[in-house]
Tab-separated table of C-alpha atoms in Angstrom:
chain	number	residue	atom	x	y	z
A	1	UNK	CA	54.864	-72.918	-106.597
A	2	UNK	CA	57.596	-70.196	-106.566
A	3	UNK	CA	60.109	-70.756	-109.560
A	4	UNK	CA	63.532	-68.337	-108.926
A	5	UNK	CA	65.391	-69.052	-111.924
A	6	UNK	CA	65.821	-71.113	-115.459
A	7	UNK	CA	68.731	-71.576	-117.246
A	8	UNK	CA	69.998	-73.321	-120.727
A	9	UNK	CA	73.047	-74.789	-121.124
A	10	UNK	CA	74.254	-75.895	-124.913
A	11	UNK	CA	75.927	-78.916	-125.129
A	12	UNK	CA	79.416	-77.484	-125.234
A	13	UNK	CA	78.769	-76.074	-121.996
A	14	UNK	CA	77.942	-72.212	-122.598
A	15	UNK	CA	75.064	-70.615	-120.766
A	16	UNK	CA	72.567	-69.545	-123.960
A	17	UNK	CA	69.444	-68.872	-121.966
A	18	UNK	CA	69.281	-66.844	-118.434
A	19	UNK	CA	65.710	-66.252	-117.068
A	20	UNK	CA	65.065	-64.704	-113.497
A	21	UNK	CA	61.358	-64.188	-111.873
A	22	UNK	CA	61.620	-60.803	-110.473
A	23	UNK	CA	58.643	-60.932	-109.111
A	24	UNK	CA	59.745	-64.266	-106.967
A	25	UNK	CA	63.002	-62.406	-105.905
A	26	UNK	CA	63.145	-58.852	-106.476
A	27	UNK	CA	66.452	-58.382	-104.584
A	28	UNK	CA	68.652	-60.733	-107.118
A	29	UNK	CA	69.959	-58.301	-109.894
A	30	UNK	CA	70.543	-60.506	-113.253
A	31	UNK	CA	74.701	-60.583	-113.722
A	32	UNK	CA	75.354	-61.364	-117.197
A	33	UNK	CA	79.072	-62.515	-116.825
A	34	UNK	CA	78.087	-64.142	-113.015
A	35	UNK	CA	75.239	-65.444	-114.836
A	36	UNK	CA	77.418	-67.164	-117.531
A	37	UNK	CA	80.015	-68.532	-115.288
A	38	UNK	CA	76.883	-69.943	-112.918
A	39	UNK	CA	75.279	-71.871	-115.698
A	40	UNK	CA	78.953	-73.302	-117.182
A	41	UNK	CA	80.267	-74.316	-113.565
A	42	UNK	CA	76.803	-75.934	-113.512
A	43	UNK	CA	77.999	-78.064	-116.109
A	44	UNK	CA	81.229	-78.574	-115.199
A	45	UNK	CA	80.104	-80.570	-111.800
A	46	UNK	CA	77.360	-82.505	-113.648
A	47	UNK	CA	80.735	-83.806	-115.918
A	48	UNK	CA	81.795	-84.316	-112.923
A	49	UNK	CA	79.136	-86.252	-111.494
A	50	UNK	CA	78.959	-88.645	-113.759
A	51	UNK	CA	82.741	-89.040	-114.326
A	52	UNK	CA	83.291	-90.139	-110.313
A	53	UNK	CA	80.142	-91.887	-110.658
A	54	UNK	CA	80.495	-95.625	-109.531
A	55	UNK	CA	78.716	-97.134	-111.839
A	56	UNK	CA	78.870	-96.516	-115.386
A	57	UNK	CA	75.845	-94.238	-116.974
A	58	UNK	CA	75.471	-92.260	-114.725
A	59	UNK	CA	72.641	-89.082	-115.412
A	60	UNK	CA	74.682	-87.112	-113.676
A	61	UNK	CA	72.706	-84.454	-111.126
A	62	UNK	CA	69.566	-84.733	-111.422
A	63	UNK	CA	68.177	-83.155	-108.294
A	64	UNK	CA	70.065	-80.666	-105.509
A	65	UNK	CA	68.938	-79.838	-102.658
A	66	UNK	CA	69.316	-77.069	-100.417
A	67	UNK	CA	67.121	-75.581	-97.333
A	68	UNK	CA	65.275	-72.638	-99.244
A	69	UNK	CA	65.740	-74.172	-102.559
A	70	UNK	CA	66.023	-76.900	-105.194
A	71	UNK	CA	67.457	-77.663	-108.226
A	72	UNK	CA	66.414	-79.881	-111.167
A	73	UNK	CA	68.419	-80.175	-113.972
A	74	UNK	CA	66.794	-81.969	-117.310
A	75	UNK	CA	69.099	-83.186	-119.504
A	76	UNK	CA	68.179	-84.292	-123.285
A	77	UNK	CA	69.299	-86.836	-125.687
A	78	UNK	CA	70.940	-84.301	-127.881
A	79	UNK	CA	73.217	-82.546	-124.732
A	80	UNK	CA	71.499	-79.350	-124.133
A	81	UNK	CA	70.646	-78.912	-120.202
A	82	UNK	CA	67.549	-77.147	-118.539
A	83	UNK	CA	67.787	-76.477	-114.989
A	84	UNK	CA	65.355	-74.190	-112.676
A	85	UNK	CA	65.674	-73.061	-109.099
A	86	UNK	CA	62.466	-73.141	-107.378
A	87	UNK	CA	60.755	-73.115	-103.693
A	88	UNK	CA	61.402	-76.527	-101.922
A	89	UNK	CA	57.538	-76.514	-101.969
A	90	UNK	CA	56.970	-76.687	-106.197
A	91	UNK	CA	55.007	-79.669	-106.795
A	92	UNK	CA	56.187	-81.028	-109.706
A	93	UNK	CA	59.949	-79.115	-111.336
A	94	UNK	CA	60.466	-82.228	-113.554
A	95	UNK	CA	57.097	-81.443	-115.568
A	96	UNK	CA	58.243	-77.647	-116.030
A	97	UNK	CA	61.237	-78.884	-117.072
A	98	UNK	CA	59.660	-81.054	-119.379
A	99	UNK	CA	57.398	-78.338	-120.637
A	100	UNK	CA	60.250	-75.435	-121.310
A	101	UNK	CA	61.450	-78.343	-123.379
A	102	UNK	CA	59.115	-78.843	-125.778
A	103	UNK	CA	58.613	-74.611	-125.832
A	104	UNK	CA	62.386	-74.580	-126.646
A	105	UNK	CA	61.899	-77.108	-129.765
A	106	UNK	CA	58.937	-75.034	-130.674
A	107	UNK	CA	59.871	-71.188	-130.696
A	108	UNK	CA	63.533	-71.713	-131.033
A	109	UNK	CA	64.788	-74.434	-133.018
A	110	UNK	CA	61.838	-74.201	-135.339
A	111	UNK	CA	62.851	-70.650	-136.207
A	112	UNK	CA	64.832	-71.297	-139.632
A	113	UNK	CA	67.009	-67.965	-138.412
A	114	UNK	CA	67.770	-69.228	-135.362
A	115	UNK	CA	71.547	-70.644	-135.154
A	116	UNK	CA	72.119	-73.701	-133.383
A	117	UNK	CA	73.963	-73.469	-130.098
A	118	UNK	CA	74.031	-69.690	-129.731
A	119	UNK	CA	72.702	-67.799	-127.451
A	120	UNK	CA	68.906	-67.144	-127.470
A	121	UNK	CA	68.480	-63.016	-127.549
A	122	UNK	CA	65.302	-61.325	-125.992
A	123	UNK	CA	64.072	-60.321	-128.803
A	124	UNK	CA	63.071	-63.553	-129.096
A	125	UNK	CA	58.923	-62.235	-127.834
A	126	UNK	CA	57.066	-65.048	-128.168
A	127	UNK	CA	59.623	-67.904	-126.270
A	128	UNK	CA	59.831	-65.456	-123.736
A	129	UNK	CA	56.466	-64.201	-123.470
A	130	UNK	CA	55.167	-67.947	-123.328
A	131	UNK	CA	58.385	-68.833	-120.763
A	132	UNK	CA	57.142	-66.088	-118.503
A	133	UNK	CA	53.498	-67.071	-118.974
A	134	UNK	CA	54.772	-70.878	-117.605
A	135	UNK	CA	57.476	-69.719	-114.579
A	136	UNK	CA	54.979	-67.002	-113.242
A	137	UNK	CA	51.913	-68.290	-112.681
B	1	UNK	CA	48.653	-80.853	-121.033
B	2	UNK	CA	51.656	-82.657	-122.100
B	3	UNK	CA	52.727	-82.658	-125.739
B	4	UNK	CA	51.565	-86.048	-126.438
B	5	UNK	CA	47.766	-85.714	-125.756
B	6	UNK	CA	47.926	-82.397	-128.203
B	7	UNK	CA	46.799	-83.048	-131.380
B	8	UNK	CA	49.401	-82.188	-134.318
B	9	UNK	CA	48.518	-79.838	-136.447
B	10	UNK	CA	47.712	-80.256	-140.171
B	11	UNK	CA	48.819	-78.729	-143.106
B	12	UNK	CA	47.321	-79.024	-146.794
B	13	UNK	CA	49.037	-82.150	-148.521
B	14	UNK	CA	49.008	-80.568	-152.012
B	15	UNK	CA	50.475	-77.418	-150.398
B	16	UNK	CA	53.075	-79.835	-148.954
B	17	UNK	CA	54.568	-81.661	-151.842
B	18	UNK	CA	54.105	-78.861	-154.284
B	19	UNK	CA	56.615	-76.797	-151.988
B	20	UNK	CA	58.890	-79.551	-151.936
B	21	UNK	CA	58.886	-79.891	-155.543
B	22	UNK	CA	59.300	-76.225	-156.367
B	23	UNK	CA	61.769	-76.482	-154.399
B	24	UNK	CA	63.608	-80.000	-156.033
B	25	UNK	CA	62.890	-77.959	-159.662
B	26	UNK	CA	64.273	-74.821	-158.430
B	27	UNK	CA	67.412	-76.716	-157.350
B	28	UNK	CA	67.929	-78.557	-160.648
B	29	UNK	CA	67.524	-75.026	-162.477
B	30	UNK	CA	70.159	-73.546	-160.794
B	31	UNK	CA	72.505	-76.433	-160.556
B	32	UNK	CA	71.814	-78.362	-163.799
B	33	UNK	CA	73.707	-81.081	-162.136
B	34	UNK	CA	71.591	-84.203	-160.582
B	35	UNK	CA	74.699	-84.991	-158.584
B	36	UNK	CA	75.040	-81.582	-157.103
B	37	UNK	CA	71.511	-81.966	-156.762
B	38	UNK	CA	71.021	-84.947	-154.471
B	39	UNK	CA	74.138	-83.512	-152.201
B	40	UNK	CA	72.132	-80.230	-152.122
B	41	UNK	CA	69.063	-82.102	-150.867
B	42	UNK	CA	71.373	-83.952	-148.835
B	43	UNK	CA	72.316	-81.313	-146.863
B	44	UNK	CA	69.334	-79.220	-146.630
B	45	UNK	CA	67.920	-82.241	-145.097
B	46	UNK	CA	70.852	-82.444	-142.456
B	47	UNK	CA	70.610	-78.886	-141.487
B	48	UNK	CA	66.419	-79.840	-140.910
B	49	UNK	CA	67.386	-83.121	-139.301
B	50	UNK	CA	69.707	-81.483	-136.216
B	51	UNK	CA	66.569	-79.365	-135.566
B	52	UNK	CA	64.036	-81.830	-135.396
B	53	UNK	CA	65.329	-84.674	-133.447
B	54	UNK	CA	64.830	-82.831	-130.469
B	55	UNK	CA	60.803	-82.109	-131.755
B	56	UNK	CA	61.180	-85.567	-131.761
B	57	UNK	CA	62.527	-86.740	-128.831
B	58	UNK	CA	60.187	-83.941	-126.961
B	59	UNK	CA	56.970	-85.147	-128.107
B	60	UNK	CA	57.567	-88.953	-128.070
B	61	UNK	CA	59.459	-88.716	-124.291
B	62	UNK	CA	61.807	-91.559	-125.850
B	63	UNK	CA	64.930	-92.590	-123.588
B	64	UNK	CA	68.177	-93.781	-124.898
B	65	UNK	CA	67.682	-96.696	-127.314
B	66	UNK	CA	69.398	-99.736	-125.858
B	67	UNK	CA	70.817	-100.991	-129.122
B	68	UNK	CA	71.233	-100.238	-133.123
B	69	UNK	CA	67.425	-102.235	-133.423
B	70	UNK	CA	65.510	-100.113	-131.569
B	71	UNK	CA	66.795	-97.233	-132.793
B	72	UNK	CA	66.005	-98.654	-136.477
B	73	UNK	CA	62.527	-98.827	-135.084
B	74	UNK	CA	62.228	-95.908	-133.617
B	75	UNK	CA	63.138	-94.250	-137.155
B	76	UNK	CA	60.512	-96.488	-138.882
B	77	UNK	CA	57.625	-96.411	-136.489
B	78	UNK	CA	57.778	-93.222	-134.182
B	79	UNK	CA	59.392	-90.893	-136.469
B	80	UNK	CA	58.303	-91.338	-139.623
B	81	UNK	CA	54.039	-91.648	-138.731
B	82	UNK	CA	55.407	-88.551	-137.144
B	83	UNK	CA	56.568	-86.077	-139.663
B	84	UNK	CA	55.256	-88.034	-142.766
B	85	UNK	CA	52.384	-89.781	-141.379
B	86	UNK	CA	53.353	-93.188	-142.722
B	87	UNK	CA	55.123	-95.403	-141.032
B	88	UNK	CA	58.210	-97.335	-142.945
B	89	UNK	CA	59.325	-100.729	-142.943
B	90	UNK	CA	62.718	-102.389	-141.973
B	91	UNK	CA	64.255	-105.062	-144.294
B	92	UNK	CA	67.701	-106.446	-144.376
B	93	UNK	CA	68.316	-105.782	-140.916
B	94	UNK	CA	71.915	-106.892	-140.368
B	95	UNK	CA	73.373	-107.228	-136.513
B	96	UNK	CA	76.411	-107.680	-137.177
B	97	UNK	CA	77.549	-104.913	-140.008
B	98	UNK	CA	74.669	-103.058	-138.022
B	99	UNK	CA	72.760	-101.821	-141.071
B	100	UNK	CA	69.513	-102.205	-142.343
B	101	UNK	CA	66.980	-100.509	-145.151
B	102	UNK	CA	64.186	-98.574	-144.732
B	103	UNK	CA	61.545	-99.549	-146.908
B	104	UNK	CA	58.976	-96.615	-147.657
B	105	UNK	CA	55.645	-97.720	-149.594
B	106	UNK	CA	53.623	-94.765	-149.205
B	107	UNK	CA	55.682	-91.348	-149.439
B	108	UNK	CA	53.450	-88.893	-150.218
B	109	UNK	CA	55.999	-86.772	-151.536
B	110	UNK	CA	56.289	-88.255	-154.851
B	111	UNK	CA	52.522	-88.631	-155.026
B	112	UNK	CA	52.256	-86.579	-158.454
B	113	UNK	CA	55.408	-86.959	-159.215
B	114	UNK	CA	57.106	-88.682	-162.729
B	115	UNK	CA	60.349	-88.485	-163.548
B	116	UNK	CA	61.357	-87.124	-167.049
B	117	UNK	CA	64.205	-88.898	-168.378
B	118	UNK	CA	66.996	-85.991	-168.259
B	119	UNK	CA	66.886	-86.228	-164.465
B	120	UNK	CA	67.177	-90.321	-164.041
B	121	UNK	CA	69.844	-89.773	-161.642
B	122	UNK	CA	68.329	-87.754	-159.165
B	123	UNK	CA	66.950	-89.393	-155.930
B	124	UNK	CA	63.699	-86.882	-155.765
B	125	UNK	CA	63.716	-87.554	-151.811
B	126	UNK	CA	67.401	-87.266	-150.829
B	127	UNK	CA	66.621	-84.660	-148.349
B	128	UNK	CA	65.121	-87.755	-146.109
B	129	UNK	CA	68.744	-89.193	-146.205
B	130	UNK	CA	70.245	-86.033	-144.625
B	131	UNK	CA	67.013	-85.620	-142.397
B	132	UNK	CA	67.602	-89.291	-140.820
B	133	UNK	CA	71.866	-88.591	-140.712
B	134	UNK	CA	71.497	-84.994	-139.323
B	135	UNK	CA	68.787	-86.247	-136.284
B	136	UNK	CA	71.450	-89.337	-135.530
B	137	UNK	CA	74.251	-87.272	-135.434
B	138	UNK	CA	72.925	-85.209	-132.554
B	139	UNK	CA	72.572	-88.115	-130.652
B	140	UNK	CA	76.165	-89.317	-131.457
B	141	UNK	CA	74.963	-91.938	-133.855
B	142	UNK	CA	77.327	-91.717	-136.823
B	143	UNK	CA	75.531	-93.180	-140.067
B	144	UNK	CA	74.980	-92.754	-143.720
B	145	UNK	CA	72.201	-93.356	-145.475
B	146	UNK	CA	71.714	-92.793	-149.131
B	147	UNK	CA	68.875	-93.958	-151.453
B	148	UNK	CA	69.548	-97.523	-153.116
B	149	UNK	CA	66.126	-97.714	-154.813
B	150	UNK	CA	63.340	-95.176	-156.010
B	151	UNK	CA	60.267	-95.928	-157.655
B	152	UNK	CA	60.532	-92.898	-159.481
B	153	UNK	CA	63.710	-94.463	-160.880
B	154	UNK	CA	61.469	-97.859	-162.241
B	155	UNK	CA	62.730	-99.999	-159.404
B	156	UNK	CA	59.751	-102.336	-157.291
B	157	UNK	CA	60.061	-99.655	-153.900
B	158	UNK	CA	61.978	-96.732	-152.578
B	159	UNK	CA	64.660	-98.156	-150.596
B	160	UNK	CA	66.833	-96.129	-148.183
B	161	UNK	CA	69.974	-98.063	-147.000
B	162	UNK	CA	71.510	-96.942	-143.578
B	163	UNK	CA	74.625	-98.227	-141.908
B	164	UNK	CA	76.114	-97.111	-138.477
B	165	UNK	CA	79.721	-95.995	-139.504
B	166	UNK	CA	81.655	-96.646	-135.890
B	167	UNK	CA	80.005	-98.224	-132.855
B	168	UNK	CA	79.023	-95.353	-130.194
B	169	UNK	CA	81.025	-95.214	-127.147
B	170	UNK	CA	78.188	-94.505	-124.720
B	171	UNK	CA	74.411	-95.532	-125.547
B	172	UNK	CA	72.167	-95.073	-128.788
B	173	UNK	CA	69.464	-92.554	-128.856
C-alpha cells in the first residue's frame, strides 16, 4: 500500500506540485531543482509517447513498470498530469490518482487566490494536510 | 467514496441570486455602461469557467466527447443540473456550421429579477456566456457564445447561441 512519491505537472510542462512520503522512504532527500527537472522530463517522454505512437490518439504512458516500483500517470481533459510512485504491491494507483484529482479541483482551483498554472506553495494546509491524510495511510 | 456517490452540497437560493445581483448592480454603478457591463460579466465568467471545468470533468468522470453533439449535451444535461440544477435544452442544432442554442427555461438567477428600462441592453446572465467559453477553452474547444434572447429583455425564452469558431485538431472534450 506504500505510495513513494506524487507529482503535478501543468499543462505547459512545469513541475507545480512535489510530494514525498518520508515515512515510506526516509533516505530520499526532496531536490527542488532534481525534483523539477524529474517531473518536466516526465513530460517530455509522455510527448513522446504519444508522438511515436502507431496509431493515432495515443494516451501516452499510462503505466511504467519497474522491479521495486510503479508508475501511473493520470492525465486530464484540461492537460494537467498526476503521477505517483508506489510499491508494485498498491492495489489500486488509478483510484488515488483519481482521488488527488478531485482534492486538486477542490482546495486549489476553488481558491479564488490561487493562480492558474503556478506552482502550488505549502502553505497551502489544508490540500496538503488532506494529500498526506490520502498517500499515508 | 468516489465523488459521484457524495452528495453536493447546498447553498441558500435567495443567498445565491441576491449575491449575483449585488454583484450585476454593483457593476452597472461603477461602469454606467451596459456594454462594458455584459463584457465585464463576460469575463468574470471566463476566469470562473477555466476553474470549473475540471470540477466538472472530476465529478462526472466524462472522457473526450467524440463529436461537437455530445459535447452540446454534455453542456445541457451534465453541466448545467450540475452547477444550476436545471438542466437546458438544445435547439437549432446545426452539423454543419457546428452551432447550436442553448435554451434555458428555468434559471433561477433571474427569479426576482425585472428589468428597469435604463438597462434594456444588458444581458443580466452574461457571465454564463464566459462560464461555457472559459470551460471549452481548456479543453481546446474554441467557441463563442453570447446571449441572443432574454426574457428579461420581453423575448418568449433566454436563448444562448454557441458556435465552434475552428474545428479542433485532436478530439472534443
Amino acid at each position: 500500500m506504500v505510495v513513494y512519491s506524487l507529482y503535478i505537472i501543468n499543462k505547459s510542462g512545469g513541475v507545480i506540485y512535489t510530494y514525498f512520503n518520508q515515512k515510506a522512504s526516509p533516505q530520499t532527500k526532496s531536490n527542488a531543482n532534481a525534483n523539477l527537472s524529474i517531473g518536466s522530463v516526465f513530460h517530455s517522454l509522455f510527448t513522446m509517447a504519444t508522438t511515436i505512437s502507431p496509431v493515432q490518439n495515443s494516451s501516452g504512458i499510462q503505466v511504467l513498470e519497474a522491479n521495486n516500483f510503479t508508475l501511473h500517470c493520470l492525465l486530464t481533459v484540461t492537460g494537467t498530469k498526476f503521477f505517483v510512485i508506489t510499491d508494485p504491491s498498491h492495489p489500486d494507483p488509478q483510484a488515488l490518482l483519481q482521488q488527488i484529482y478531485e482534492l486538486y479541483c477542490d482546495d486549489i482551483l476553488k481558491n479564488p487566490f490561487y493562480d492558474l498554472e503556478q506552482p502550488i506553495y505549502r502553505h497551502d494546509k489544508t490540500f496538503v494536510l488532506k494529500l498526506q491524510e490520502m498517500i499515508e495511510k | 467514496m468516489s465523488r459521484s456517490q457524495k452528495k453536493i452540497d447546498k447553498i441558500n437560493f435567495e443567498i445565491f441570486t441576491l449575491t449575483y445581483g449585488e454583484i450585476v448592480t454593483t457593476l452597472l454603478k461603477d461602469y454606467e455602461d451596459v456594454e462594458e457591463v455584459n463584457n465585464q460579466l463576460d469575463k468574470m465568467g471566463y476566469s470562473m469557467g477555466i476553474r470549473m471545468v475540471d470540477e466538472f470533468l472530476a465529478f462526472t468522470g466524462l472522457n473526450k466527447c467524440s463529436d461537437f453533439r455530445d459535447t452540446a449535451d454534455a453542456i445541457a444535461n451534465k453541466a448545467f443540473p450540475l452547477f444550476l440544477g436545471f438542466p437546458a435544452g438544445i435547439q437549432n442544432f446545426d452539423e454543419k456550421k457546428k452551432e447550436f442554442s442553448l435554451v434555458l427555461d428555468q434559471n433561477p438567477l433571474i427569479e426576482f429579477v425585472e428589468l428597469p428600462p435604463k438597462y434594456k441592453g444588458l444581458f443580466y446572465c452574461n457571465i454564463l456566456c464566459g462560464i461555457i467559453r472559459g470551460s471549452l477553452e481548456m479543453l481546446q474547444i474554441d467557441v463563442e457564445a453570447k446571449y441572443k434572447k432574454c426574457v428579461l429583455r420581453g423575448d418568449e425564452r433566454s436563448e444562448i447561441f454557441i458556435s465552434l469558431k475552428q474545428d479542433p485538431k485532436k478530439g472534443d472534450k
